[in-house]
Tab-separated table of C-alpha atoms and ligand atoms in Angstrom:
chain	number	residue	atom	x	y	z
A	1	MET	CA	-12.149	5.701	-8.280
A	2	VAL	CA	-10.004	3.207	-6.406
A	3	ILE	CA	-6.209	3.040	-6.634
A	4	VAL	CA	-4.662	-0.231	-5.519
A	5	GLY	CA	-1.322	-1.975	-5.583
A	6	ALA	CA	-1.289	-4.803	-8.131
A	7	GLN	CA	1.798	-6.606	-6.830
A	8	TRP	CA	3.439	-6.882	-3.403
A	9	GLY	CA	3.204	-3.187	-2.549
A	10	ASP	CA	5.672	-0.341	-3.167
A	11	GLU	CA	4.486	-0.028	-6.760
A	12	GLY	CA	4.546	3.758	-6.664
A	13	LYS	CA	0.938	4.269	-5.569
A	14	GLY	CA	1.964	7.403	-3.702
A	15	LYS	CA	3.027	9.222	-6.818
A	16	VAL	CA	0.003	8.127	-8.827
A	17	THR	CA	-2.440	9.062	-6.069
A	18	ASP	CA	-0.690	12.376	-5.683
A	19	LEU	CA	-1.142	13.004	-9.388
A	20	LEU	CA	-4.809	12.039	-9.329
A	21	ALA	CA	-5.464	13.737	-5.993
A	22	GLU	CA	-4.969	17.064	-7.685
A	23	ARG	CA	-8.069	16.284	-9.728
A	24	ALA	CA	-10.055	14.835	-6.796
A	25	ASP	CA	-12.215	16.542	-4.183
A	26	LEU	CA	-11.671	13.896	-1.537
A	27	VAL	CA	-8.933	11.278	-1.031
A	28	VAL	CA	-9.613	8.435	1.394
A	29	ARG	CA	-7.320	5.763	2.760
A	30	PHE	CA	-9.275	2.607	3.511
A	31	GLN	CA	-6.966	-0.058	5.022
A	32	GLY	CA	-3.549	-0.782	6.457
A	33	GLY	CA	-1.627	1.311	8.896
A	34	ASN	CA	1.722	2.965	9.122
A	35	ASN	CA	3.315	-0.094	7.525
A	36	ALA	CA	2.560	1.597	4.240
A	37	GLY	CA	5.059	4.200	3.169
A	38	HIS	CA	4.586	6.540	0.280
A	39	THR	CA	7.368	8.603	-1.166
A	40	ILE	CA	6.331	11.608	-3.197
A	41	VAL	CA	8.842	13.852	-4.884
A	42	ARG	CA	7.552	17.357	-5.562
A	43	ASP	CA	9.707	20.128	-6.965
A	44	GLY	CA	12.750	18.163	-5.880
A	45	GLU	CA	11.437	17.909	-2.318
A	46	GLU	CA	10.805	14.457	-0.889
A	47	PHE	CA	7.785	13.723	1.288
A	48	LYS	CA	7.447	10.457	3.141
A	49	LEU	CA	3.921	9.746	4.308
A	50	HIS	CA	2.836	6.715	6.287
A	51	LEU	CA	-0.732	7.420	7.373
A	52	VAL	CA	-1.856	10.731	5.973
A	53	PRO	CA	-3.244	10.340	2.413
A	54	SER	CA	-1.050	11.717	-0.338
A	55	GLY	CA	-3.784	14.222	-1.233
A	56	ILE	CA	-2.668	16.332	1.739
A	57	LEU	CA	-0.203	18.117	-0.525
A	58	HIS	CA	-3.127	19.719	-2.391
A	59	PRO	CA	-4.788	22.400	-0.275
A	60	GLY	CA	-8.050	22.115	-2.236
A	61	THR	CA	-8.443	18.394	-1.609
A	62	MET	CA	-10.063	16.911	1.490
A	63	CYS	CA	-8.232	13.907	2.924
A	64	ALA	CA	-9.649	11.205	5.112
A	65	ILE	CA	-8.208	8.290	7.043
A	66	GLY	CA	-11.117	5.847	6.825
A	67	ASN	CA	-12.537	3.444	9.391
A	68	GLY	CA	-10.637	0.519	7.844
A	69	VAL	CA	-7.225	1.965	8.677
A	70	VAL	CA	-5.461	1.225	11.957
A	71	ILE	CA	-3.883	4.291	13.463
A	72	ASP	CA	-0.893	4.787	15.678
A	73	PRO	CA	-1.819	8.178	17.166
A	74	LYS	CA	1.809	9.061	17.817
A	75	ILE	CA	2.698	8.509	14.180
A	76	VAL	CA	-0.228	10.499	12.872
A	77	THR	CA	0.421	13.451	15.195
A	78	ASP	CA	4.121	13.402	14.265
A	79	GLU	CA	3.191	13.317	10.596
A	80	ILE	CA	0.813	16.262	10.984
A	81	ASP	CA	3.514	18.234	12.852
A	82	ALA	CA	6.129	17.457	10.191
A	83	LEU	CA	3.821	18.535	7.376
A	84	ARG	CA	2.947	21.765	9.159
A	85	ARG	CA	6.609	22.537	9.760
A	86	ARG	CA	7.088	22.366	5.999
A	87	GLY	CA	4.212	24.743	5.416
A	88	ILE	CA	1.624	22.157	4.354
A	89	VAL	CA	-1.896	22.963	5.560
A	90	THR	CA	-3.481	20.065	7.431
A	91	GLY	CA	-6.891	21.616	8.096
A	92	ASN	CA	-8.285	19.484	5.263
A	93	LEU	CA	-7.519	16.211	7.060
A	94	ARG	CA	-10.207	14.090	8.719
A	95	ILE	CA	-9.765	10.918	10.758
A	96	SER	CA	-12.542	8.370	11.164
A	97	ALA	CA	-13.905	8.126	14.697
A	98	ASN	CA	-14.388	4.402	14.017
A	99	ALA	CA	-10.818	3.639	13.013
A	100	HIS	CA	-8.949	1.383	15.422
A	101	LEU	CA	-5.912	2.483	17.389
A	102	ILE	CA	-2.564	0.787	17.635
A	103	MET	CA	-1.692	0.530	21.311
A	104	PRO	CA	1.759	0.032	22.857
A	105	TYR	CA	0.915	-3.608	23.675
A	106	HIS	CA	0.206	-4.273	19.984
A	107	VAL	CA	3.767	-3.284	19.150
A	108	PHE	CA	5.166	-5.568	21.869
A	109	LEU	CA	2.996	-8.462	20.680
A	110	ASP	CA	4.019	-7.961	17.061
A	111	THR	CA	7.709	-8.129	17.936
A	112	ALA	CA	7.242	-11.083	20.290
A	113	GLY	CA	5.140	-12.940	17.681
A	114	GLU	CA	7.742	-12.533	14.954
A	115	ALA	CA	10.619	-13.525	17.261
A	116	LYS	CA	8.750	-16.688	18.257
A	117	LEU	CA	8.252	-17.699	14.615
A	118	GLY	CA	12.029	-17.585	14.093
A	119	SER	CA	12.910	-18.583	10.550
A	120	LEU	CA	9.186	-18.850	9.743
A	121	SER	CA	8.643	-15.188	10.539
A	122	ILE	CA	6.390	-13.288	8.177
A	123	GLY	CA	8.605	-10.250	7.959
A	124	THR	CA	6.031	-7.849	9.401
A	125	THR	CA	7.090	-4.269	9.984
A	126	ARG	CA	6.587	-4.845	13.750
A	127	ARG	CA	4.462	-1.781	14.151
A	128	GLY	CA	1.605	-3.518	15.921
A	129	ILE	CA	-0.686	-3.543	12.920
A	130	GLY	CA	-1.476	-7.281	12.865
A	131	PRO	CA	-2.265	-7.460	16.605
A	132	CYS	CA	-4.408	-4.320	16.271
A	133	TYR	CA	-6.530	-5.884	13.515
A	134	ALA	CA	-6.706	-9.061	15.615
A	135	ASP	CA	-8.131	-7.072	18.535
A	136	LYS	CA	-10.594	-5.413	16.168
A	137	SER	CA	-11.877	-8.869	15.141
A	138	SER	CA	-11.957	-10.024	18.765
A	139	ARG	CA	-13.981	-6.929	19.633
A	140	LEU	CA	-11.317	-5.782	22.025
A	141	GLY	CA	-10.166	-2.870	19.915
A	142	ILE	CA	-9.814	0.717	21.035
A	143	ARG	CA	-11.153	3.220	18.529
A	144	VAL	CA	-10.317	6.821	17.766
A	145	GLN	CA	-13.562	7.980	19.382
A	146	ASP	CA	-12.489	6.366	22.666
A	147	LEU	CA	-9.680	8.915	22.944
A	148	LEU	CA	-12.254	11.540	23.797
A	149	ASP	CA	-13.438	9.939	27.051
A	150	GLU	CA	-10.765	9.110	29.590
A	151	LYS	CA	-12.968	6.825	31.711
A	152	ILE	CA	-14.102	4.714	28.780
A	153	LEU	CA	-10.584	4.629	27.409
A	154	ARG	CA	-9.084	3.304	30.639
A	155	LYS	CA	-11.780	0.623	30.961
A	156	LYS	CA	-11.294	-0.533	27.387
A	157	ILE	CA	-7.520	-0.668	27.714
A	158	MET	CA	-7.897	-2.747	30.861
A	159	ALA	CA	-10.257	-5.178	29.111
A	160	ALA	CA	-7.990	-5.428	26.069
A	161	MET	CA	-4.859	-6.093	28.109
A	162	GLU	CA	-6.393	-8.700	30.385
A	163	PRO	CA	-6.244	-11.665	27.955
A	164	LYS	CA	-2.708	-10.676	26.947
A	165	ARG	CA	-1.208	-10.703	30.448
A	166	GLN	CA	0.679	-13.921	29.926
A	167	LEU	CA	2.164	-12.879	26.608
A	168	LEU	CA	3.108	-9.462	27.907
A	169	ARG	CA	4.677	-10.801	31.105
A	170	PRO	CA	8.283	-10.304	29.908
A	171	HIS	CA	7.461	-6.606	29.413
A	172	ALA	CA	5.296	-6.214	32.528
A	173	LYS	CA	7.625	-3.602	34.023
A	174	ASP	CA	7.916	-1.558	30.847
A	175	PRO	CA	6.594	1.959	31.557
A	176	ALA	CA	4.914	1.987	28.150
A	177	LEU	CA	2.543	-0.725	29.383
A	178	ASP	CA	1.513	1.033	32.599
A	179	LEU	CA	-2.274	1.444	32.444
A	180	HIS	CA	-2.359	4.968	33.854
A	181	ALA	CA	0.565	6.285	31.866
A	182	MET	CA	-0.852	4.741	28.698
A	183	THR	CA	-4.306	6.213	29.287
A	184	GLU	CA	-2.818	9.635	29.963
A	185	GLU	CA	-0.648	9.486	26.857
A	186	TYR	CA	-3.578	8.501	24.655
A	187	VAL	CA	-5.863	11.160	26.144
A	188	THR	CA	-3.206	13.690	25.154
A	189	TYR	CA	-3.269	12.362	21.598
A	190	GLY	CA	-7.041	12.698	21.760
A	191	HIS	CA	-6.721	16.412	22.531
A	192	ARG	CA	-4.299	16.823	19.654
A	193	LEU	CA	-6.409	14.902	17.164
A	194	GLU	CA	-9.849	16.106	18.211
A	195	PRO	CA	-10.169	18.751	15.463
A	196	TYR	CA	-9.577	16.060	12.859
A	197	ILE	CA	-11.935	13.371	14.191
A	198	ALA	CA	-15.042	12.991	12.047
A	199	ASP	CA	-17.619	10.694	10.479
A	200	THR	CA	-15.581	10.042	7.368
A	201	ALA	CA	-18.165	7.696	5.780
A	202	LYS	CA	-20.635	10.576	5.812
A	203	LEU	CA	-17.981	12.769	4.265
A	204	CYS	CA	-17.717	10.270	1.389
A	205	TRP	CA	-21.495	10.102	0.916
A	206	GLU	CA	-21.795	13.874	0.811
A	207	ALA	CA	-19.020	14.130	-1.743
A	208	LEU	CA	-20.470	11.308	-3.879
A	209	ASP	CA	-24.014	12.649	-3.640
A	210	SER	CA	-22.933	16.039	-4.884
A	211	GLY	CA	-21.062	14.518	-7.809
A	212	GLU	CA	-17.576	15.184	-6.503
A	213	ALA	CA	-14.590	13.026	-7.428
A	214	VAL	CA	-13.542	10.694	-4.626
A	215	LEU	CA	-10.295	8.786	-4.749
A	216	PHE	CA	-9.868	5.709	-2.554
A	217	GLU	CA	-6.211	5.089	-1.868
A	218	GLY	CA	-5.098	1.541	-1.100
A	219	ALA	CA	-1.893	0.506	0.635
A	220	GLN	CA	0.239	-2.621	0.044
A	221	GLY	CA	-0.838	-4.797	-2.893
A	222	ALA	CA	-3.104	-7.587	-4.099
A	223	LEU	CA	-0.638	-10.394	-3.411
A	224	LEU	CA	-0.414	-9.293	0.213
A	225	ASP	CA	-4.189	-9.484	0.633
A	226	LEU	CA	-5.214	-11.305	3.808
A	227	ASP	CA	-7.715	-13.476	1.924
A	228	HIS	CA	-6.301	-13.701	-1.585
A	229	GLY	CA	-2.571	-13.150	-1.190
A	230	THR	CA	0.250	-15.553	-0.429
A	231	TYR	CA	-1.063	-16.433	3.039
A	232	PRO	CA	0.405	-16.440	5.679
A	233	PHE	CA	3.011	-14.115	4.147
A	234	VAL	CA	0.469	-11.347	3.777
A	235	THR	CA	-0.614	-8.171	5.461
A	236	SER	CA	-3.346	-8.168	8.097
A	237	SER	CA	-5.950	-6.304	6.021
A	238	ASN	CA	-7.466	-6.479	2.534
A	239	PRO	CA	-5.670	-4.185	0.092
A	240	ILE	CA	-7.892	-5.102	-2.879
A	241	ALA	CA	-10.469	-2.757	-4.388
A	242	GLY	CA	-13.520	-4.350	-2.749
A	243	SER	CA	-12.075	-3.399	0.590
A	244	ALA	CA	-12.445	0.296	-0.269
A	245	CYS	CA	-16.188	-0.097	0.289
A	246	VAL	CA	-15.766	-1.633	3.734
A	247	GLY	CA	-12.895	0.546	4.845
A	248	ALA	CA	-14.514	3.800	3.802
A	249	GLY	CA	-18.217	3.011	4.177
A	250	VAL	CA	-19.489	3.221	0.603
A	251	GLY	CA	-21.222	0.701	-1.662
A	252	PRO	CA	-19.793	-1.221	-4.631
A	253	LYS	CA	-21.978	0.819	-6.974
A	254	ASP	CA	-20.212	3.982	-5.856
A	255	ILE	CA	-17.037	2.812	-7.605
A	256	ASP	CA	-16.642	3.657	-11.307
A	257	ASP	CA	-12.986	2.922	-11.913
A	258	VAL	CA	-10.299	0.721	-10.412
A	259	TRP	CA	-6.709	1.404	-11.325
A	260	GLY	CA	-4.055	-1.084	-10.335
A	261	ILE	CA	-0.473	0.076	-10.021
A	262	ALA	CA	2.361	-2.246	-11.021
A	263	LYS	CA	6.039	-1.748	-11.586
A	264	ALA	CA	7.591	-2.715	-14.899
A	265	TYR	CA	9.295	-5.475	-12.865
A	266	SER	CA	8.546	-7.022	-9.452
A	267	THR	CA	9.693	-6.435	-5.899
A	268	ARG	CA	8.780	-7.939	-2.590
A	269	VAL	CA	9.651	-7.016	0.988
A	270	GLY	CA	9.715	-9.610	3.729
A	271	SER	CA	9.318	-13.362	3.440
A	272	GLY	CA	7.104	-15.461	1.212
A	273	PRO	CA	7.008	-16.950	-2.270
A	274	PHE	CA	8.297	-14.836	-5.144
A	275	PRO	CA	8.616	-17.004	-8.293
A	276	THR	CA	10.348	-14.385	-10.453
A	277	GLU	CA	12.947	-13.369	-7.868
A	278	LEU	CA	16.415	-12.675	-9.287
A	279	GLU	CA	19.463	-13.290	-7.179
A	280	ASP	CA	21.920	-12.196	-9.841
A	281	GLU	CA	23.322	-9.007	-11.325
A	282	VAL	CA	20.026	-8.147	-13.046
A	283	GLY	CA	18.341	-8.254	-9.637
A	284	ASP	CA	21.088	-6.032	-8.213
A	285	ARG	CA	20.719	-3.645	-11.103
A	286	LEU	CA	16.948	-3.348	-10.593
A	287	ARG	CA	17.526	-2.748	-6.878
A	288	GLU	CA	20.118	-0.054	-7.505
A	289	ARG	CA	18.484	1.757	-10.410
A	290	GLY	CA	15.036	1.435	-8.884
A	291	GLY	CA	16.157	2.568	-5.425
A	292	GLU	CA	14.471	-0.519	-4.022
A	293	VAL	CA	14.776	0.115	-0.311
A	294	GLY	CA	11.655	0.192	1.901
A	295	THR	CA	10.237	3.658	2.689
A	296	THR	CA	9.051	2.571	6.106
A	297	THR	CA	11.616	-0.052	7.058
A	298	GLY	CA	14.778	0.829	5.124
A	299	ARG	CA	15.022	-2.870	4.184
A	300	PRO	CA	16.405	-3.719	0.719
A	301	ARG	CA	13.623	-5.142	-1.439
A	302	ARG	CA	13.806	-8.490	-3.228
A	303	CYS	CA	13.725	-7.829	-6.989
A	304	GLY	CA	12.692	-9.866	-10.017
A	305	TRP	CA	11.092	-9.919	-13.458
A	306	LEU	CA	7.515	-8.872	-14.042
A	307	ASP	CA	5.175	-11.733	-13.167
A	308	LEU	CA	2.233	-11.678	-15.570
A	309	VAL	CA	0.568	-14.719	-13.999
A	310	ALA	CA	0.367	-12.847	-10.699
A	311	LEU	CA	-0.583	-9.587	-12.405
A	312	LYS	CA	-3.462	-11.197	-14.277
A	313	TYR	CA	-4.691	-12.574	-10.966
A	314	ALA	CA	-4.521	-9.078	-9.464
A	315	VAL	CA	-6.461	-7.682	-12.409
A	316	ARG	CA	-9.291	-10.137	-11.782
A	317	LEU	CA	-9.310	-9.799	-7.999
A	318	ASN	CA	-9.644	-6.051	-8.235
A	319	GLY	CA	-11.943	-5.829	-11.238
A	320	MET	CA	-9.333	-3.494	-12.652
A	321	THR	CA	-10.399	-1.036	-15.345
A	322	GLY	CA	-6.946	0.441	-15.905
A	323	LEU	CA	-3.343	-0.487	-15.276
A	324	VAL	CA	-0.601	1.971	-14.372
A	325	LEU	CA	2.913	0.773	-15.069
A	326	THR	CA	5.563	2.606	-13.065
A	327	LYS	CA	9.358	2.630	-13.238
A	328	LEU	CA	9.646	1.716	-16.890
A	329	ASP	CA	12.800	3.874	-16.875
A	330	VAL	CA	14.491	1.365	-14.566
A	331	LEU	CA	14.501	-1.264	-17.328
A	332	SER	CA	16.583	0.865	-19.672
A	333	GLY	CA	19.829	-0.917	-20.512
A	334	ILE	CA	18.513	-4.378	-19.680
A	335	ASP	CA	18.324	-6.582	-22.760
A	336	PRO	CA	16.503	-8.885	-23.179
A	337	ILE	CA	13.643	-8.225	-20.784
A	338	ARG	CA	11.864	-11.267	-19.431
A	339	VAL	CA	8.262	-11.604	-18.312
A	340	CYS	CA	6.846	-14.614	-16.520
A	341	VAL	CA	3.967	-16.118	-18.498
A	342	ARG	CA	3.411	-19.369	-16.590
A	343	TYR	CA	4.674	-21.310	-13.591
A	344	ARG	CA	6.054	-24.807	-13.548
A	345	GLY	CA	5.243	-26.856	-10.460
A	346	ALA	CA	7.648	-29.175	-8.654
A	347	GLU	CA	6.195	-32.185	-10.487
A	348	GLY	CA	6.443	-30.620	-13.907
A	349	ALA	CA	2.846	-29.429	-14.292
A	350	THR	CA	2.367	-25.975	-15.782
A	351	PHE	CA	0.152	-23.308	-14.296
A	352	GLU	CA	-1.270	-20.570	-16.482
A	353	GLU	CA	-3.243	-19.218	-13.547
A	354	PHE	CA	-2.173	-18.232	-10.081
A	355	PRO	CA	-2.237	-21.442	-8.008
A	356	TYR	CA	-4.433	-21.386	-4.939
A	357	HIS	CA	-2.379	-24.028	-3.148
A	358	GLN	CA	0.409	-22.722	-0.938
A	359	SER	CA	2.761	-25.680	-1.560
A	360	VAL	CA	2.385	-25.387	-5.326
A	361	LEU	CA	3.251	-21.725	-5.251
A	362	HIS	CA	6.180	-22.201	-2.898
A	363	HIS	CA	7.785	-24.673	-5.300
A	364	ALA	CA	6.752	-23.018	-8.534
A	365	THR	CA	9.404	-21.769	-10.907
A	366	ALA	CA	8.730	-19.039	-13.417
A	367	GLU	CA	8.741	-19.639	-17.161
A	368	TYR	CA	9.538	-16.632	-19.262
A	369	GLU	CA	8.915	-14.953	-22.551
A	370	GLU	CA	11.873	-12.916	-23.775
A	371	LEU	CA	11.219	-9.452	-25.144
A	372	PRO	CA	13.713	-7.016	-26.652
A	373	GLY	CA	15.091	-4.402	-24.278
A	374	PHE	CA	15.954	-0.755	-24.916
A	375	THR	CA	19.014	1.309	-24.087
A	376	GLU	CA	17.670	4.861	-24.361
A	377	GLU	CA	17.072	6.871	-21.174
A	378	ILE	CA	13.353	7.677	-21.177
A	379	GLY	CA	13.056	10.033	-18.192
A	380	ASP	CA	12.262	12.981	-20.446
A	381	VAL	CA	9.745	11.219	-22.674
A	382	ARG	CA	6.167	12.482	-22.211
A	383	THR	CA	4.282	10.785	-25.032
A	384	GLU	CA	3.781	7.173	-25.989
A	385	ASP	CA	5.162	7.891	-29.445
A	386	GLY	CA	8.358	9.235	-27.895
A	387	LEU	CA	9.179	5.862	-26.334
A	388	PRO	CA	11.620	3.438	-27.984
A	389	ASP	CA	9.827	0.762	-30.036
A	390	ALA	CA	10.883	-1.977	-27.610
A	391	ALA	CA	9.391	-0.088	-24.652
A	392	ARG	CA	6.118	0.430	-26.514
A	393	ASP	CA	6.025	-3.235	-27.474
A	394	TYR	CA	6.655	-4.173	-23.860
A	395	LEU	CA	3.631	-2.123	-22.751
A	396	ARG	CA	1.464	-3.635	-25.477
A	397	TYR	CA	2.533	-7.163	-24.552
A	398	ILE	CA	1.610	-6.634	-20.890
A	399	SER	CA	-1.703	-5.002	-21.628
A	400	ASP	CA	-2.701	-7.755	-24.105
A	401	PHE	CA	-1.661	-10.477	-21.685
A	402	VAL	CA	-3.656	-9.197	-18.715
A	403	GLY	CA	-6.539	-7.800	-20.758
A	404	VAL	CA	-6.617	-4.306	-19.282
A	405	PRO	CA	-5.571	-1.047	-20.926
A	406	ILE	CA	-2.482	0.704	-19.613
A	407	THR	CA	-3.573	4.221	-18.699
A	408	LEU	CA	-0.417	5.793	-17.325
A	409	VAL	CA	3.301	4.970	-17.424
A	410	GLY	CA	5.961	6.161	-14.978
A	411	VAL	CA	9.355	7.127	-16.379
A	412	GLY	CA	11.014	8.667	-13.323
A	413	GLN	CA	10.565	9.718	-9.714
A	414	GLY	CA	9.268	13.215	-10.366
A	415	ARG	CA	5.538	13.767	-10.503
A	416	ASP	CA	5.766	15.113	-14.054
A	417	GLN	CA	7.708	12.053	-15.218
A	418	VAL	CA	4.671	10.224	-16.545
A	419	ILE	CA	3.154	9.366	-19.883
A	420	TRP	CA	-0.629	9.412	-20.209
A	421	VAL	CA	-1.653	6.717	-22.661
A	422	GLY	CA	-4.284	7.458	-25.312
A	423	ASP	CA	-6.895	9.924	-24.109
A	424	GLU	CA	-6.722	8.792	-20.480
A	425	GLU	CA	-5.697	12.182	-19.146
A	426	ALA	CA	-8.628	13.915	-20.839
A	427	ARG	CA	-10.980	11.176	-19.638
A	428	THR	CA	-9.759	11.390	-16.033
A	429	LEU	CA	-10.047	15.143	-16.092
A	430	ARG	CA	-13.587	14.944	-17.462
A	431	ALA	CA	-14.546	12.430	-14.813
A	432	ALA	CA	-13.251	14.756	-12.117
B	1	GDP	P1	4.071	3.091	-2.833
B	1	GDP	O1	4.013	2.643	-1.441
B	1	GDP	O2	3.334	2.173	-3.767
B	1	GDP	O3	3.699	4.524	-3.030
B	1	GDP	O4	5.594	2.966	-3.313
B	1	GDP	P2	6.872	3.646	-2.651
B	1	GDP	O5	6.666	5.088	-2.492
B	1	GDP	O6	7.336	2.870	-1.491
B	1	GDP	O7	7.963	3.344	-3.769
B	1	GDP	C1	7.893	3.890	-4.945
B	1	GDP	C2	9.212	4.548	-5.200
B	1	GDP	O8	9.406	4.638	-6.572
B	1	GDP	C3	9.306	5.976	-4.709
B	1	GDP	O9	10.616	6.263	-4.324
B	1	GDP	C4	8.907	6.798	-5.928
B	1	GDP	O10	9.419	8.103	-5.939
B	1	GDP	C5	9.502	5.979	-7.005
B	1	GDP	N1	8.804	6.031	-8.280
B	1	GDP	C6	7.466	6.090	-8.514
B	1	GDP	N2	7.226	6.067	-9.840
B	1	GDP	C7	8.443	5.969	-10.455
B	1	GDP	C8	8.856	5.858	-11.817
B	1	GDP	O11	8.062	5.842	-12.750
B	1	GDP	N3	10.219	5.755	-12.028
B	1	GDP	C9	11.137	5.754	-11.027
B	1	GDP	N4	12.428	5.634	-11.333
B	1	GDP	N5	10.773	5.845	-9.747
B	1	GDP	C10	9.448	5.953	-9.450
């Protein structure tokens, strides 16, 4: 089963994966880097994870960071240390030997690249992820397995830095970019990470071949996809479901289910088009009630109404079999609720489908359907029947519009604050 973001990321994938991880034998991350931040609240305790899959909180679940992820070894070792300090066992973690490493020069290049773009900047998290994927494509990447051989590592770093000399010139004297110091530092990470390094694709095959439940955990969301998102305001990898195959090393036929996670409204971090953005008190209310501040960056998120044109696009791109709607509780007290059902272009044309042309999207305004809101607090509701009529109608409207059943609804931060729709819980349990 694949779990993906159906919007611009931050949809609450962490909580959903955590919930499903309990029922899975193996959880695998397949793309992105430490630009993804998951917040999981368990028994009132908050865990922030950037690289380690959410399944780590379940001692019986194996967790893998797949080949498609880019890894900052400092971040992953810090994350392992922090988890261990809080009594979480990390012996069930595996890291792909083929995953690419974020190097200090990637971080410098990311920052320099964004600064150069000025007002056109993409709003990257400046963690070196884009430049790392670029090196991977240029075949200049350094992989996790290279950490285990100092000589090879040094040679590869030298080769990777050579074409960047000019760009790195302003930082030439920075100790972080010294070849020997860098090699030494990374060899040390290698020693630390060695027990975790493995052939994670093989781990997936073994689990699949013996009928175990494997959960592929995506980061970011469909509209940030490098190929299908709002390019160039996108992430540097493919967060859609098909990418799980590439980033973990399995085939399309290995996937039975694809669940997309969407909020009951929309948010976006960083720059780029966002047709349903609200710059009024409703937007402020969503931001406040929804706690819409980035896990990784601390940046306030842009907030707006649910965009069904974009969501329908995400459904198709991912071949979604189920939709999870999180944060329904945040809409309580907002009446009416609006949902975007089409866009209107600058020249008056209407668009029922997500426009492929960048200029059209940049100038598109959202057209809305108004639905009745609800005032009840729903944090304690655990069944569909227990929801106010307006909330139930809202769910039905969304599901009918995008043509995918809603399987799970989030009504609060806590992991128990969910509503399983229909017999989805029984079905998921059976599948596991
Ligand atoms: P992710 O990257 O997709 O996992 O999303 P984040 O973790 O960045 O953001 C999701 C935030 O929403 C976290 O703080 C979650 O605890 C919180 N959250 C998840 N589901 C719900 C929900 O149903 N209701 C509310 N109020 N908060 C939720």
